[in-house]
mmCIF file of C-alpha atoms in Angstrom:
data_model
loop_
_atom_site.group_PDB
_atom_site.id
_atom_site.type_symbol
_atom_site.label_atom_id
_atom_site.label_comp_id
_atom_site.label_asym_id
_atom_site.label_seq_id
_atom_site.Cartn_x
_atom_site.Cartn_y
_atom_site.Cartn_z
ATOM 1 C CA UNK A 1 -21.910 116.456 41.569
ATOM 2 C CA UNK A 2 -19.257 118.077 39.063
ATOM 3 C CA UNK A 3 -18.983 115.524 36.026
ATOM 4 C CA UNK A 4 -15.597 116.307 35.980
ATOM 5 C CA UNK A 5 -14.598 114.610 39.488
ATOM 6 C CA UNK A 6 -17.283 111.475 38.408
ATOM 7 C CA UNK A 7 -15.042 111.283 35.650
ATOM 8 C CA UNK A 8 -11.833 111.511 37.663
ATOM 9 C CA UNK A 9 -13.120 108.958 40.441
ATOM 10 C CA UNK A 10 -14.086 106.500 37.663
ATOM 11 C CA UNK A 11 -10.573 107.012 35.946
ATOM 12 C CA UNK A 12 -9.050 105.927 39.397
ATOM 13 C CA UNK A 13 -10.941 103.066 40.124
ATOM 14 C CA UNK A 14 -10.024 101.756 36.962
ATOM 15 C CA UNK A 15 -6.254 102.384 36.775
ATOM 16 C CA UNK A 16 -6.171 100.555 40.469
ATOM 17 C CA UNK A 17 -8.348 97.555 39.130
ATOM 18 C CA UNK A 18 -5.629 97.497 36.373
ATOM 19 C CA UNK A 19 -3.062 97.643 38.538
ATOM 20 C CA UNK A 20 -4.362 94.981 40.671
ATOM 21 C CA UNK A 21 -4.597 92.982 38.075
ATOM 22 C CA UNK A 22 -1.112 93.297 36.772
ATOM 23 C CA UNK A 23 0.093 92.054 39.643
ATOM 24 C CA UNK A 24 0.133 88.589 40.616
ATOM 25 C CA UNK A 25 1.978 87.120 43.879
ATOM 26 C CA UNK A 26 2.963 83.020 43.759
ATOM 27 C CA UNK A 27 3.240 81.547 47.015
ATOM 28 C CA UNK A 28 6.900 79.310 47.850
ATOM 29 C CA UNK A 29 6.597 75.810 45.865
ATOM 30 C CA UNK A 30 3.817 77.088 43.636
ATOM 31 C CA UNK A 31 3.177 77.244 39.964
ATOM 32 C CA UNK A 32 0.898 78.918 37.771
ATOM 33 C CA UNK A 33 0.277 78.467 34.310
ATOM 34 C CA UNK A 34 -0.896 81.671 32.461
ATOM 35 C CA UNK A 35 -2.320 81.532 29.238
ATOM 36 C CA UNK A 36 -2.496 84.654 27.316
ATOM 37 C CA UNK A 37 -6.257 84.790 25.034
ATOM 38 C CA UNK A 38 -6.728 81.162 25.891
ATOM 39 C CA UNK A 39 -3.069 79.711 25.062
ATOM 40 C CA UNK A 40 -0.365 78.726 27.468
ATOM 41 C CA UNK A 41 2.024 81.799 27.801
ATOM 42 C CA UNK A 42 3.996 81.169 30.374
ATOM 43 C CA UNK A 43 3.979 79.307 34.305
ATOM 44 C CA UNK A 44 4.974 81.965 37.322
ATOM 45 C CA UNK A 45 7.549 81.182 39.755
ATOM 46 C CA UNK A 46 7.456 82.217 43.310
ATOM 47 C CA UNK A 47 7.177 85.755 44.403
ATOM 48 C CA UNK A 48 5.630 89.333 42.266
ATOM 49 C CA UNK A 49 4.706 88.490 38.586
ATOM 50 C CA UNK A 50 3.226 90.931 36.586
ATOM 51 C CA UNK A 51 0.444 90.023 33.563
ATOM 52 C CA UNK A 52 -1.436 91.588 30.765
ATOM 53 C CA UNK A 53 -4.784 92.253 32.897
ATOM 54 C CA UNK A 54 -7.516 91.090 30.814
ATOM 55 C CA UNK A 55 -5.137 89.403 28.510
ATOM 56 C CA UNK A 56 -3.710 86.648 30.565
ATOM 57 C CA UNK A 57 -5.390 84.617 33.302
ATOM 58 C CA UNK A 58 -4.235 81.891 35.290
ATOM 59 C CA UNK A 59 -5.500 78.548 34.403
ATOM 60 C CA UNK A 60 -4.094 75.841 36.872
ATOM 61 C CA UNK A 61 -1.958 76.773 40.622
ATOM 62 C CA UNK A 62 0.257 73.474 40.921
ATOM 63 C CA UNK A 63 1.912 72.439 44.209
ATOM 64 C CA UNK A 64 5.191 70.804 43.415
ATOM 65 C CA UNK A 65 6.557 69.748 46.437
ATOM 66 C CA UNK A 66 6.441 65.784 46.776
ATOM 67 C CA UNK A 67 2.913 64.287 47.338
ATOM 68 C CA UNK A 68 1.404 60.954 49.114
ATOM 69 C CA UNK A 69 -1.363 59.378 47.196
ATOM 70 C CA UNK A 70 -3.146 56.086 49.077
ATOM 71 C CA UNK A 71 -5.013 54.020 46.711
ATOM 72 C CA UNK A 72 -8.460 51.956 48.037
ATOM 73 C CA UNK A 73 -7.821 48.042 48.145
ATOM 74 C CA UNK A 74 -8.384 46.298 44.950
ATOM 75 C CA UNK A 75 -8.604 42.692 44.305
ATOM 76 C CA UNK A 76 -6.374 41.172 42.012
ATOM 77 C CA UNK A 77 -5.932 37.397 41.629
ATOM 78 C CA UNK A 78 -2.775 35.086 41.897
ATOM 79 C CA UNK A 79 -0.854 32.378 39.959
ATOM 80 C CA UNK A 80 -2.634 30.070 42.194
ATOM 81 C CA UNK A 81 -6.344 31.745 41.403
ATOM 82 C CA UNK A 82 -6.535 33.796 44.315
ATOM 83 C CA UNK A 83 -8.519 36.840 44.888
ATOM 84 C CA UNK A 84 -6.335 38.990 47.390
ATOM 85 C CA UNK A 85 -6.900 42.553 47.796
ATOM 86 C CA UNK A 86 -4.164 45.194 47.888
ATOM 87 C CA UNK A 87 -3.698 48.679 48.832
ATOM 88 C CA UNK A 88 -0.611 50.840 47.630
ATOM 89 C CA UNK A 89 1.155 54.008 48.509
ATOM 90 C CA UNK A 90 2.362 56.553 45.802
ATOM 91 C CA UNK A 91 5.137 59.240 46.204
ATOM 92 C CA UNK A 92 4.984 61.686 43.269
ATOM 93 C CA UNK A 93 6.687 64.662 42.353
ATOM 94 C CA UNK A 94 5.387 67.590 39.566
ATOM 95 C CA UNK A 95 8.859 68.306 37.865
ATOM 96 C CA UNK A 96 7.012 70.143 34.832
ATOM 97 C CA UNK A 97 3.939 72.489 35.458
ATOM 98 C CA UNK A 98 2.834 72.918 32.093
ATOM 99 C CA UNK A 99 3.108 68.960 31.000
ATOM 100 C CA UNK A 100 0.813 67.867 33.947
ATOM 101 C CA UNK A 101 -2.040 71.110 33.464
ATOM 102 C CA UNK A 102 -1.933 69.835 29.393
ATOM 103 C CA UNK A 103 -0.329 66.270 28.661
ATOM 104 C CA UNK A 104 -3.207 64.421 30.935
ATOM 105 C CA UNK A 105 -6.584 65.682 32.028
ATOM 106 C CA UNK A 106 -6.321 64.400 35.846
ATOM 107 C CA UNK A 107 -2.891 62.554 36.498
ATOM 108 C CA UNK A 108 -3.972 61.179 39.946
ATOM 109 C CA UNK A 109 -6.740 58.923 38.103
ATOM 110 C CA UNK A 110 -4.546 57.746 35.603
ATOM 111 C CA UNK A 111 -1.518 56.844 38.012
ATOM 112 C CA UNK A 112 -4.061 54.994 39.860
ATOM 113 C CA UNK A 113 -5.204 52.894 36.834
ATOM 114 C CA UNK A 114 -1.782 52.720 35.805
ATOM 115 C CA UNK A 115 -1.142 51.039 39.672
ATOM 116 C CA UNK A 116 -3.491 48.569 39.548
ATOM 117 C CA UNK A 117 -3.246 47.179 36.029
ATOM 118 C CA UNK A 118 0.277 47.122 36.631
ATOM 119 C CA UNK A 119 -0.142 45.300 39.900
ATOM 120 C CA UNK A 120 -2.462 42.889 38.134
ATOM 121 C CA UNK A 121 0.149 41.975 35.452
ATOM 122 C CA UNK A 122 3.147 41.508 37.965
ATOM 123 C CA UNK A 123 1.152 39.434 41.203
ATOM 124 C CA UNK A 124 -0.482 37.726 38.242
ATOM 125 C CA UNK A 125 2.443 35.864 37.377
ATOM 126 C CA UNK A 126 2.957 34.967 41.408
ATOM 127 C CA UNK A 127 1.557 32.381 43.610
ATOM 128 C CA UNK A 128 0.008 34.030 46.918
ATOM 129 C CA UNK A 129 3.565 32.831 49.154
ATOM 130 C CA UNK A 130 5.627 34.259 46.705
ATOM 131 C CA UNK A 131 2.784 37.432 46.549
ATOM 132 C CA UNK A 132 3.812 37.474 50.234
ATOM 133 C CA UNK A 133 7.496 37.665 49.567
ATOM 134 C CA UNK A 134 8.438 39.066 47.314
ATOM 135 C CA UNK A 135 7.177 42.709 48.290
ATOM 136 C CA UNK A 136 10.219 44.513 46.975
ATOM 137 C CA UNK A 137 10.522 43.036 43.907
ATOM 138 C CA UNK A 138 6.955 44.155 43.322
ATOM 139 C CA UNK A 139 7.570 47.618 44.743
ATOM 140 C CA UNK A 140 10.787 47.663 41.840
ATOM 141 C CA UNK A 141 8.294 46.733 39.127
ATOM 142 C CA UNK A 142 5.812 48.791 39.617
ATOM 143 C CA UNK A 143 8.030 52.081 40.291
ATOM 144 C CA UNK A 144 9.802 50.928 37.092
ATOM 145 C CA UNK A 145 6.109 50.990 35.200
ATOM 146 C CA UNK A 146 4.814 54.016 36.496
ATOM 147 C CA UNK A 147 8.320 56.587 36.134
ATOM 148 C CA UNK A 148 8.165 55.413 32.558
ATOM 149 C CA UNK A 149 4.603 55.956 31.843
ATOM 150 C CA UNK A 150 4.288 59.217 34.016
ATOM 151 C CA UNK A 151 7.306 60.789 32.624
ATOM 152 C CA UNK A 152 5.722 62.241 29.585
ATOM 153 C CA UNK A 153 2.878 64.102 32.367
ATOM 154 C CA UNK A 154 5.551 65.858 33.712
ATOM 155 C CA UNK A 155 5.612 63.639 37.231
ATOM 156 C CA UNK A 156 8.236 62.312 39.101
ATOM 157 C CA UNK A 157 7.571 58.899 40.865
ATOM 158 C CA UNK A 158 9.715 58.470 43.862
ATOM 159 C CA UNK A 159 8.485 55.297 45.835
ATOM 160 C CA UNK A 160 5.817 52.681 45.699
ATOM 161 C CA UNK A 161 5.147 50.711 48.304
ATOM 162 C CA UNK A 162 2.769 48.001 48.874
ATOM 163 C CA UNK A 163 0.522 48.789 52.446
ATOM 164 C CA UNK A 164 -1.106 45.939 53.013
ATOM 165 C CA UNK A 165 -1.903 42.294 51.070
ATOM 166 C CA UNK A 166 -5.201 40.792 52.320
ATOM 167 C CA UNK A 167 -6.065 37.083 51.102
ATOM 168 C CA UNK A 168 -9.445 35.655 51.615
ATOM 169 C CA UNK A 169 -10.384 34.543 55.423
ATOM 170 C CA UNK A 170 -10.452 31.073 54.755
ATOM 171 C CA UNK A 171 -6.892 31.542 53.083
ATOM 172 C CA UNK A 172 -5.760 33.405 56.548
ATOM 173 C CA UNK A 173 -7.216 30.936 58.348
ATOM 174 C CA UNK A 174 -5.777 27.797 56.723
ATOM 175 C CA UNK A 175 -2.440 29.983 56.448
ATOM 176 C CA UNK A 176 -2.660 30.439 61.005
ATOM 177 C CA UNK A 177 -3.406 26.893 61.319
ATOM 178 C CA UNK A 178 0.002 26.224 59.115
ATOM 179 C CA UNK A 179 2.206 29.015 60.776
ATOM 180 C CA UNK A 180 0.808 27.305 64.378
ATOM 181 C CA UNK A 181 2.105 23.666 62.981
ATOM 182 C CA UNK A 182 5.449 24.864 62.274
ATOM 183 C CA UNK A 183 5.933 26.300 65.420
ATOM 184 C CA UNK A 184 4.673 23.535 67.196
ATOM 185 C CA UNK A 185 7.092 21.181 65.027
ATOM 186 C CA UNK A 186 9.987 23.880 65.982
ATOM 187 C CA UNK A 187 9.144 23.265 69.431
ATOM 188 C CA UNK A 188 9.013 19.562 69.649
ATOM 189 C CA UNK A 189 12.401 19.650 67.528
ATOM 190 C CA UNK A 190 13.952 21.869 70.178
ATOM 191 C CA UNK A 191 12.527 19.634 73.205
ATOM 192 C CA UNK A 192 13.583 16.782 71.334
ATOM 193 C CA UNK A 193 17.282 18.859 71.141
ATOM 194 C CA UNK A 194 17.066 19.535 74.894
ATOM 195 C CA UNK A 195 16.140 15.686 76.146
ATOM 196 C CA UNK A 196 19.130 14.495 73.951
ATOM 197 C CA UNK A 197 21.532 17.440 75.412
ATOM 198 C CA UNK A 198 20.324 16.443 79.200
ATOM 199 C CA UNK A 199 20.616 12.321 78.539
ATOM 200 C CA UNK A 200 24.107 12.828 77.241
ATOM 201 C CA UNK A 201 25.401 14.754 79.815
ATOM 202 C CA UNK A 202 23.291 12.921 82.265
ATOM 203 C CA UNK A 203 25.408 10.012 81.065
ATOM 204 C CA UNK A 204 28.307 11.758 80.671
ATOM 205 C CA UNK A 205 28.208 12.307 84.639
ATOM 206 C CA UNK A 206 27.425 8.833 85.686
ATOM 207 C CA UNK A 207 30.582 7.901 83.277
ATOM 208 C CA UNK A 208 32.753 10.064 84.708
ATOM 209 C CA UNK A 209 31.312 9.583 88.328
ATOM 210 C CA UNK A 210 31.306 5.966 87.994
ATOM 211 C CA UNK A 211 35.246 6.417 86.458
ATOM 212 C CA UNK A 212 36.050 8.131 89.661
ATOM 213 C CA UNK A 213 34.781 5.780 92.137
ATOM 214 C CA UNK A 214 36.751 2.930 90.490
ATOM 215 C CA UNK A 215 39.341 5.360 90.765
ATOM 216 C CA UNK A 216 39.165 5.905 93.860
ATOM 217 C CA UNK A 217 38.500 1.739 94.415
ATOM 218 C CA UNK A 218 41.833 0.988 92.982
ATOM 219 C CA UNK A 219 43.592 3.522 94.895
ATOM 220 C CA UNK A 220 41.946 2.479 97.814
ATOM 221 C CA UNK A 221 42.774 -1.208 97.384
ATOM 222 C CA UNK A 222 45.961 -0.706 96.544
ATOM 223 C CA UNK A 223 47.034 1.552 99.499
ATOM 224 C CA UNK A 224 45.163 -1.044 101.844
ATOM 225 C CA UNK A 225 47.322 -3.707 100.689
ATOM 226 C CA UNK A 226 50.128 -1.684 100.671
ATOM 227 C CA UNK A 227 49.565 -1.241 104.404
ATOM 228 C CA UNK A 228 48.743 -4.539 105.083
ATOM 229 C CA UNK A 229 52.267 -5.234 103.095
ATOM 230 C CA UNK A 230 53.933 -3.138 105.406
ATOM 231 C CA UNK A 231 51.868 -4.984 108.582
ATOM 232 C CA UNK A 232 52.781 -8.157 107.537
ATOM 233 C CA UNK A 233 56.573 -6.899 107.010
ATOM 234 C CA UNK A 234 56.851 -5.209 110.260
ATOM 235 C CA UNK A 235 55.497 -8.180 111.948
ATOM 236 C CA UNK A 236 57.674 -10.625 110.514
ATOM 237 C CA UNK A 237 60.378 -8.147 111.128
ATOM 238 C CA UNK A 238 59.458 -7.707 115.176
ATOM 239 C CA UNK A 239 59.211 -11.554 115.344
ATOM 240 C CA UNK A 240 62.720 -12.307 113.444
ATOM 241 C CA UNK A 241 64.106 -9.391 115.286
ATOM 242 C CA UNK A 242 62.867 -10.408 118.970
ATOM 243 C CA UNK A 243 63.719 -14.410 118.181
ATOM 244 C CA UNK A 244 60.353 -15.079 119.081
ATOM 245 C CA UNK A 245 60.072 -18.902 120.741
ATOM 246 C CA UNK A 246 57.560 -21.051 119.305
ATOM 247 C CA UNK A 247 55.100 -21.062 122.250
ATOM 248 C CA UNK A 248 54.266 -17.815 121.776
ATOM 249 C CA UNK A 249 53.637 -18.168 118.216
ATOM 250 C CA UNK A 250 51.204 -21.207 118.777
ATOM 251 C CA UNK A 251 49.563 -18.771 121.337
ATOM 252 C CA UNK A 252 48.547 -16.660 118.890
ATOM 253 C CA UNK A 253 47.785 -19.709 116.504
ATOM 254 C CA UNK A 254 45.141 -21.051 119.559
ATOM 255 C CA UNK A 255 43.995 -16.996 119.204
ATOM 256 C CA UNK A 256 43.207 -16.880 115.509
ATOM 257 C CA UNK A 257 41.328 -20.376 115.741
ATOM 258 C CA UNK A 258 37.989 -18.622 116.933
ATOM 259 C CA UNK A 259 37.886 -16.230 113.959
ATOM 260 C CA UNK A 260 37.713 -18.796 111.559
ATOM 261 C CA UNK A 261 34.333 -19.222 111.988
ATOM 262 C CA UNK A 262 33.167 -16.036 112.631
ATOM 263 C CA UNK A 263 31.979 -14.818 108.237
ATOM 264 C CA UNK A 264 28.508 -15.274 106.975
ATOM 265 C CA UNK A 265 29.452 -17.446 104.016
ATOM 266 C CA UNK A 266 30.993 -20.619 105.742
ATOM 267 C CA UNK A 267 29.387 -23.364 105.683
ATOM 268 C CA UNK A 268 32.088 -26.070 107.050
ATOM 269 C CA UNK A 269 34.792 -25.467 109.460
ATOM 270 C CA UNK A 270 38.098 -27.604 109.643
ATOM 271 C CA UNK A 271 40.134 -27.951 112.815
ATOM 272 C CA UNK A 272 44.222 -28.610 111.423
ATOM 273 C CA UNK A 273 45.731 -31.505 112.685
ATOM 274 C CA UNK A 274 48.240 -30.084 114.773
ATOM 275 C CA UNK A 275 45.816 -28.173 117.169
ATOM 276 C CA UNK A 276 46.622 -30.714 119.766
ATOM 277 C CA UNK A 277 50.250 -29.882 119.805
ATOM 278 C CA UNK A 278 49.966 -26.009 119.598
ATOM 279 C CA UNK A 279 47.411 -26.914 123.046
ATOM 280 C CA UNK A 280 50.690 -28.674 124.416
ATOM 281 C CA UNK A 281 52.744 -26.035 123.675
ATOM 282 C CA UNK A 282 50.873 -23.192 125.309
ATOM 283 C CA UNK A 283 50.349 -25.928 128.560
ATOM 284 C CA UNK A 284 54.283 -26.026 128.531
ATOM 285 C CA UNK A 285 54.445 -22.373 127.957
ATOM 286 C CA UNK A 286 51.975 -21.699 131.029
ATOM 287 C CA UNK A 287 53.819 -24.258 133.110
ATOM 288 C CA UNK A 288 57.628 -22.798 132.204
ATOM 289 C CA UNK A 289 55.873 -19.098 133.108
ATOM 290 C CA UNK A 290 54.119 -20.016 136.300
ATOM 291 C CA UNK A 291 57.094 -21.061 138.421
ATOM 292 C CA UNK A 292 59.434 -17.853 139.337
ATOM 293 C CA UNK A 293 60.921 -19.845 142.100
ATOM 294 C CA UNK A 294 63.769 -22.786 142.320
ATOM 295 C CA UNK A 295 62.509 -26.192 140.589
ATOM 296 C CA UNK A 296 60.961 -28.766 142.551
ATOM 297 C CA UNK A 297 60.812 -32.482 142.006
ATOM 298 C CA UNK A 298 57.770 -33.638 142.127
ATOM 299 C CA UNK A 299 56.292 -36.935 144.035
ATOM 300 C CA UNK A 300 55.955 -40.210 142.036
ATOM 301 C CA UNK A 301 52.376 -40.018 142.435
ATOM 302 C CA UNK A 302 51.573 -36.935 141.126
ATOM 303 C CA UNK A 303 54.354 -37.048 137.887
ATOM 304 C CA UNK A 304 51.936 -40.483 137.420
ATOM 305 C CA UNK A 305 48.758 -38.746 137.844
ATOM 306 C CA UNK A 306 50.065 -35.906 135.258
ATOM 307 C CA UNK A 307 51.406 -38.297 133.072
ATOM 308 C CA UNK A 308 47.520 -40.437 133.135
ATOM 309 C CA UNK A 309 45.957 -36.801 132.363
ATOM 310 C CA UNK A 310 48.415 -36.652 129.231
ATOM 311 C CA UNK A 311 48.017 -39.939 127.956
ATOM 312 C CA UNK A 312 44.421 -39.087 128.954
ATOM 313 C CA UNK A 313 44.374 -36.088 126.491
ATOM 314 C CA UNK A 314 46.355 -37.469 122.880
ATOM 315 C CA UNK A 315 46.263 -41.406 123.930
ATOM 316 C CA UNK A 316 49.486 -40.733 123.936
ATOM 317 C CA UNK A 317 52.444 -40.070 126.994
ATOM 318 C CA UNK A 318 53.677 -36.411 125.407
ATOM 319 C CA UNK A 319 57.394 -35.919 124.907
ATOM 320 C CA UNK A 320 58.861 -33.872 128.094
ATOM 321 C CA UNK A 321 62.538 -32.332 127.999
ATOM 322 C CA UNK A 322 64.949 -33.454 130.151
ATOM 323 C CA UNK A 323 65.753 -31.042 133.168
ATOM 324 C CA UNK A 324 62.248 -29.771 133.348
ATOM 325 C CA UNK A 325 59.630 -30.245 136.085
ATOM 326 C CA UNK A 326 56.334 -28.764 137.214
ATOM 327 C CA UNK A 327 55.346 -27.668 140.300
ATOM 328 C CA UNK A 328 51.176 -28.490 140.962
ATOM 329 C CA UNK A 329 50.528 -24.325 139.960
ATOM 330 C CA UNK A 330 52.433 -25.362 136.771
ATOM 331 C CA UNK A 331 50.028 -27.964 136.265
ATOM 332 C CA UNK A 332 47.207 -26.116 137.297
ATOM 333 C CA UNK A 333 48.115 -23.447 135.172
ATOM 334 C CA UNK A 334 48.365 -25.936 132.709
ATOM 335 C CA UNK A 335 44.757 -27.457 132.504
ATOM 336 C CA UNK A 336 43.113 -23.979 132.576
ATOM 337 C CA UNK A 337 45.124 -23.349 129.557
ATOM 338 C CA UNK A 338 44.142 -26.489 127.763
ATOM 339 C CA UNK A 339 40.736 -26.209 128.747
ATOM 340 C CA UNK A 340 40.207 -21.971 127.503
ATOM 341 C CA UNK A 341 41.848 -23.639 124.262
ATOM 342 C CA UNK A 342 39.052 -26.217 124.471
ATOM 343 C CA UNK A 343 36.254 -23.892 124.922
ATOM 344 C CA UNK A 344 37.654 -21.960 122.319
ATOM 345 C CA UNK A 345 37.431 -24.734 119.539
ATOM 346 C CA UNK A 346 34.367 -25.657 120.538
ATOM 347 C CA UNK A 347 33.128 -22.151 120.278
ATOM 348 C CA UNK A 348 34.283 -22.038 116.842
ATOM 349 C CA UNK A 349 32.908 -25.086 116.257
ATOM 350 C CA UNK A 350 29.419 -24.223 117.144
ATOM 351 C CA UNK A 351 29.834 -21.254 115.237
ATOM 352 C CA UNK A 352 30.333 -23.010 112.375
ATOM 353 C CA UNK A 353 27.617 -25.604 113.014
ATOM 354 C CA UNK A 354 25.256 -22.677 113.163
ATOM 355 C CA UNK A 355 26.493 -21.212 109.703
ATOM 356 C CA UNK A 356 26.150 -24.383 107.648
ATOM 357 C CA UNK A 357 22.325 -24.652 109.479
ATOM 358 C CA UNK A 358 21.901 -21.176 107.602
ATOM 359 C CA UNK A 359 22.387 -22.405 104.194
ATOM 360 C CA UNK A 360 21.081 -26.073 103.811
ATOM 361 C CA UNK A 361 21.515 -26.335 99.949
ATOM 362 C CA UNK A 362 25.438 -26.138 100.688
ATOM 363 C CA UNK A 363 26.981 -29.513 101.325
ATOM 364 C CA UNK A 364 28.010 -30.461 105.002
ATOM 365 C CA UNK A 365 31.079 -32.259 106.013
ATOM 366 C CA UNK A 366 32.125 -33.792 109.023
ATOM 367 C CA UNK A 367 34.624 -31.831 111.369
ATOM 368 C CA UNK A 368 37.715 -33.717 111.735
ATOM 369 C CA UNK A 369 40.641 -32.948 113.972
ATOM 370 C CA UNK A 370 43.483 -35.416 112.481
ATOM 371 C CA UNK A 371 47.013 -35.191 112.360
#
């Protein structure tokens, strides 16, 4: 082969190696830091760069978007001298390329020591509840710590955040057992509330039920003696108005005799003195009622006979108006009368007799049937 086109082919491979090497292409969100014979030159921003080939070389490619770091747990005790163990988050941001390739040989390692000695001096001064929380005031301290430190390395931190706080099992354990008294208090406090709330309306409704049946008691009461008011009025007006006689109001004297005797709770019955003449006035009453035709004078034996049955009757010859005589259906109507009234008082009577037998302790007394 001609030396000439060795020559030539050599001469082209090394102009494109140089020209390869003169150009360098940086990705979106990268950095490079060149250093020119072994110093820092310069750091390349996104898109064509062109370098000294052989003279400058890249030493570190940073990524500067923002980055999630997730620490392993580490134990760290309490106020209280306990061991809990505690993992944390960190959100960092490279703002300056050339501070975090020189100011700190690996800034991940050193944000992580930074973390936990940080976290050590903060939850030291905290018993485990407060530990618990107080999670953001932690978080504030620590971001506080680690911008101020990391700074200088050219990194931005943007959020810390606590992940997860693990005390001891028997520490969980005696912590469940707590968390399931309180609710268990909270629950008999609430059944407590709701047997209160259901006695005192409970009692609320008998109040107001028992209100409303007295209510309705006195309303009651009062209208029924407002009617019997009225009865009684229109009664006494009928009788005034009609000029009731007096026979028929011993009539309905005899009548009211039998219900005398007729309640649970009596014990003793008295006849009134003048049943014997209310008797002789419904006997006239039958006698004046039972003879529609022209009056007849009756024969001296039977006006004696009567008059024997009278005497007979009050031991005494009763008082007959003048002008007045009864026929024998007179009479007879007469003794039926006087005997139904008879029947009737003794009715009543036994009635009586029976109730006082009912209730022995009550004291007896002696019917009497005097004027």
């Amino acid at each position: 082969m001609d030396p000439v086109v060795i020559l030539t082919l050599v001469a082209a491979i090394v102009v494109v190696f140089l020209v390869a090497s003169t150009v360098r292409i940086v990705p979106q969100a990268r950095r490079y830091n060149i250093e020119r014979f072994g110093r820092y030159h310069r750091t390349l921003q996104p898109g064509l760069n062109l370098v000294v080939p052989v003279a400058d070389r890249i030493n570190t490619k940073l990524d500067v978007r923002e980055q999630v770091y997730s620490s392993d747990p580490r134990p760290v005790i309490t106020e209280d001298n306990l061991v809990v163990n505690i993992d944390t988050v960190l959100y960092y941001q490279i703002t300056d390329p050339r501070a975090a390739a020189y100011e700190v040989a690996d800034y991940l390692q050193a944000i992580d020591q930074l973390t936990v000695t940080t976290l050590r001096n903060v939850i030291g001064s905290m018993d485990l509840e407060e530990t618990l929380t107080s999670r953001e005031e932690i978080n504030s301290r620590l971001r506080a710590v680690l911008d101020d430190a990391t700074g200088k390395w050219g990194i931005r931190v943007n959020r810390v955040e606590i992940k997860a706080i693990d005390p001891p099992h028997t520490i969980k354990e005696a912590m469940e057992k707590q968390m399931r008294a309180e609710r268990d208090k909270r629950a008999a406090i609430l059944h407590a509330e709701g047997e209160r709330q259901a006695k005192i309306l409970t009692a609320e409704g008998t109040k107001q039920k028992d209100i409303l049946e007295a209510q309705g008691t006195q309303q009651a009461m009062i209208l029924r003696a407002d009617g019997e008011a009225k009865a009684v009025e229109l009664v006494f007006q009928a009788v005034h108005r009609n000029n009731a006689d007096p026979k028929i109001l011993a009539y309905k004297y005899l009548e009211t005799l039998p219900h005398l005797a007729s309640s649970d709770n009596n014990t003793f019955w008295v006849i009134p003195g003048e049943l014997t003449e209310a008797v002789r006035t419904v006997t006239r009453a039958f006698g004046d009622q039972s003879t529609p035709g022209p009056h007849k004078t009756a024969p001296p034996e039977e006006a004696a006979t009567a008059g024997a049955d009278d005497t007979s009757d009050e031991g005494r010859t009763p008082e007959l108006d003048a002008g007045w005589s009864a026929s024998l259906d007179a009479a007879a109507a007469a003794d039926e009368a006087e005997k139904q009234a008879a029947a009737a008082v003794s009715d009543a009577k036994a009635e009586a007799e029976a109730a006082a037998a009912k209730s022995p302790q009550m004291p007896r007394r002696e019917h009497t049937s005097g004027g």
